[in-house]
Amino acid sequence: LNHLKSLGHQRIGLIYENELATPSANLRREDFESVLEEVGLSSHPHFCLQTPASSGGADHQSIVDRMMASLSFVTALVVRGHDRCRWVYSRLGERGVVVPRDLSLVNITAHNYTDDLLQMTAIQTPLAEIGRQAADTLVQRVKQSSNDTTPVRLLLPGRFYEGKTTAAQLLMRFWDPDAG
């Protein structure tokens, strides 16, 4: 979020997985809102939108409509998940929104965008480190013969890739969610 703030973005939205399907999704949203506040930006509930894992089917148009209405005032968008981000990118293009001219886009993902044609600005999830930390935690509990089942929550920094989907916020930009 510091990257987006340094580019002049003040209204940053989040698109993430449905909390009913992924119980930890609410923690991601809460962390997003906390970091916004830490960097001096406001958090607005209507700037956060949950989407199902699959974006096909009868709901497709309603998801696009909700996304466009919810995001009509943001200048940058953080999307959780590679497939979700590619879907959002395509839907924005269908509605005439040009990334990054009209809207900056950052993905939080395990995908490595260094060789990807889209060259997405991204924060890469450290999967190998997550695995190491999980194994270490499990080994510690086994060694301690602990019956403690309290979940351990660790926040690990991701790797930032500055791609081609973010740009400086030069003008106040709003699009009409009913157009196109």
Coordinates of C-alpha atoms in Angstrom, one line a residue:
L1 CA 0.0 0.0 0.0
N2 CA 3.0 2.3 0.5
H3 CA 3.7 1.9 -3.2
L4 CA 0.2 3.0 -4.2
K5 CA 0.2 5.9 -1.7
S6 CA 3.6 7.1 -3.1
L7 CA 1.8 7.2 -6.5
G8 CA -0.8 9.5 -5.0
H9 CA -3.6 7.0 -4.5
Q10 CA -5.9 7.9 -1.6
R11 CA -8.9 5.6 -2.2
I12 CA -7.8 2.0 -2.5
G13 CA -10.2 -1.0 -2.8
L14 CA -9.8 -4.7 -2.1
I15 CA -11.4 -7.6 -3.9
Y16 CA -11.0 -10.8 -2.0
E17 CA -12.5 -14.3 -1.6
N18 CA -15.8 -14.9 0.0
E19 CA -15.6 -15.2 3.8
L20 CA -18.2 -18.0 3.8
A21 CA -16.0 -20.1 1.5
T22 CA -12.7 -19.1 3.0
P23 CA -13.0 -18.4 6.8
S24 CA -9.6 -16.6 6.9
A25 CA -10.7 -14.1 4.3
N26 CA -12.0 -11.8 7.0
L27 CA -8.5 -11.7 8.5
R28 CA -7.1 -10.6 5.2
R29 CA -9.7 -7.8 5.0
E30 CA -9.0 -6.7 8.5
D31 CA -5.2 -6.7 7.8
F32 CA -5.8 -4.7 4.7
E33 CA -7.8 -2.1 6.6
S34 CA -5.2 -2.0 9.4
V35 CA -2.4 -1.4 6.9
L36 CA -4.4 1.4 5.2
E37 CA -4.7 3.1 8.6
E38 CA -1.0 2.6 9.3
V39 CA 0.0 4.4 6.1
G40 CA -2.5 7.2 6.8
L41 CA -5.3 6.3 4.4
S42 CA -9.0 5.8 5.1
S43 CA -10.7 2.5 5.0
H44 CA -14.3 2.3 3.7
P45 CA -16.3 -0.9 3.9
H46 CA -17.8 -0.3 0.5
F47 CA -14.3 -0.3 -1.0
C48 CA -14.0 -4.0 -0.1
L49 CA -15.8 -6.6 -2.2
Q50 CA -16.0 -10.3 -1.8
T51 CA -16.2 -12.5 -4.9
P52 CA -16.7 -16.3 -5.2
A53 CA -13.8 -18.5 -6.2
S54 CA -15.6 -19.2 -9.5
S55 CA -16.8 -16.2 -11.5
G56 CA -18.7 -18.1 -14.2
G57 CA -22.4 -18.9 -14.3
A58 CA -25.6 -17.0 -13.9
D59 CA -24.1 -14.7 -11.3
H60 CA -21.5 -13.4 -13.6
Q61 CA -23.2 -10.1 -14.7
S62 CA -24.4 -9.3 -11.2
I63 CA -20.8 -9.8 -9.8
V64 CA -19.5 -7.4 -12.5
D65 CA -22.3 -4.9 -11.7
R66 CA -21.6 -5.0 -8.0
M67 CA -17.9 -4.7 -8.6
M68 CA -18.3 -1.6 -10.8
A69 CA -20.7 0.1 -8.4
S70 CA -18.6 -0.6 -5.4
L71 CA -15.4 0.5 -7.0
S72 CA -16.6 3.6 -8.8
F73 CA -14.7 5.9 -6.5
V74 CA -11.4 4.0 -6.0
T75 CA -8.3 4.9 -7.9
A76 CA -6.4 1.7 -7.1
L77 CA -7.4 -1.9 -6.4
V78 CA -5.7 -4.7 -4.6
V79 CA -7.0 -8.1 -5.6
R80 CA -6.3 -11.4 -3.7
G81 CA -5.5 -14.3 -6.0
H82 CA -4.1 -14.8 -9.5
D83 CA -7.2 -16.1 -11.2
R84 CA -9.5 -13.5 -9.5
C85 CA -7.1 -10.7 -10.6
R86 CA -7.0 -11.9 -14.2
W87 CA -10.9 -12.0 -14.1
V88 CA -11.1 -8.5 -12.6
Y89 CA -8.6 -7.2 -15.2
S90 CA -10.7 -8.7 -18.1
R91 CA -14.0 -7.4 -16.7
L92 CA -12.6 -3.9 -16.2
G93 CA -11.4 -3.9 -19.8
E94 CA -14.8 -5.0 -21.0
R95 CA -16.3 -1.9 -19.2
G96 CA -13.8 0.4 -20.8
V97 CA -11.5 0.9 -17.8
V98 CA -7.9 1.0 -18.8
V99 CA -5.3 -0.3 -16.3
P100 CA -3.3 1.6 -15.2
R101 CA -4.5 4.8 -16.8
D102 CA -7.9 4.7 -15.1
L103 CA -7.2 2.4 -12.3
S104 CA -4.1 0.9 -10.7
L105 CA -4.1 -2.8 -10.0
V106 CA -2.0 -4.8 -7.5
N107 CA -2.3 -8.6 -7.0
I108 CA -1.6 -10.5 -3.9
T109 CA -0.7 -14.0 -5.2
A110 CA 1.7 -16.9 -5.2
H111 CA 2.1 -16.4 -9.0
N112 CA 5.5 -15.1 -10.2
Y113 CA 4.8 -12.3 -12.6
T114 CA 8.4 -11.7 -13.7
D115 CA 8.0 -13.7 -16.9
D116 CA 4.2 -13.1 -17.3
L117 CA 3.1 -11.1 -20.3
L118 CA 0.7 -9.0 -18.2
Q119 CA 3.6 -7.9 -15.9
M120 CA 1.2 -7.3 -13.0
T121 CA 2.3 -5.3 -10.1
A122 CA 2.2 -7.9 -7.3
I123 CA 3.0 -9.0 -3.8
Q124 CA 4.1 -12.6 -4.1
T125 CA 3.1 -14.8 -1.2
P126 CA 6.2 -16.6 0.3
L127 CA 4.9 -20.2 -0.1
A128 CA 8.2 -21.9 0.8
E129 CA 8.5 -19.8 3.9
I130 CA 4.9 -20.5 4.9
G131 CA 5.7 -24.2 4.6
R132 CA 8.9 -23.9 6.7
Q133 CA 7.1 -22.0 9.4
A134 CA 4.2 -24.5 9.6
A135 CA 6.6 -27.4 9.8
D136 CA 8.7 -25.6 12.5
T137 CA 5.6 -24.8 14.5
L138 CA 4.4 -28.4 14.3
V139 CA 7.8 -29.8 15.3
Q140 CA 7.9 -27.5 18.3
R141 CA 4.5 -28.6 19.5
V142 CA 5.4 -32.3 19.1
K143 CA 8.7 -31.8 21.0
Q144 CA 6.9 -30.0 23.8
S145 CA 4.2 -32.7 23.9
S146 CA 1.8 -29.9 24.1
N147 CA -2.0 -30.4 23.9
D148 CA -2.3 -26.7 23.1
T149 CA -4.4 -26.4 19.9
T150 CA -4.4 -22.6 19.9
P151 CA -3.8 -21.5 16.3
V152 CA -0.6 -19.7 15.7
R153 CA -0.9 -16.7 13.4
L154 CA 2.3 -15.5 11.7
L155 CA 2.5 -12.6 9.2
L156 CA 5.2 -13.1 6.7
P157 CA 6.3 -10.4 4.3
G158 CA 5.7 -11.0 0.6
R159 CA 8.0 -10.1 -2.2
F160 CA 7.0 -6.9 -4.1
Y161 CA 7.1 -6.9 -7.9
E162 CA 6.7 -3.5 -9.5
G163 CA 4.9 -4.3 -12.7
K164 CA 3.1 -2.3 -15.3
T165 CA -0.4 -2.2 -13.7
T166 CA 0.2 0.8 -11.4
A167 CA 0.6 4.4 -12.3
A168 CA 0.6 7.8 -10.6
Q169 CA -2.8 9.2 -9.7
L170 CA -2.9 12.4 -11.8
L171 CA -6.5 13.3 -11.9
M172 CA -9.7 12.6 -10.0
R173 CA -11.2 9.8 -12.0
F174 CA -14.7 8.4 -11.7
W175 CA -16.4 6.1 -14.1
D176 CA -20.1 5.6 -14.5
P177 CA -20.9 2.0 -13.4
D178 CA -24.1 2.1 -15.6
A179 CA -22.1 2.8 -18.8
G180 CA -21.1 0.0 -21.1

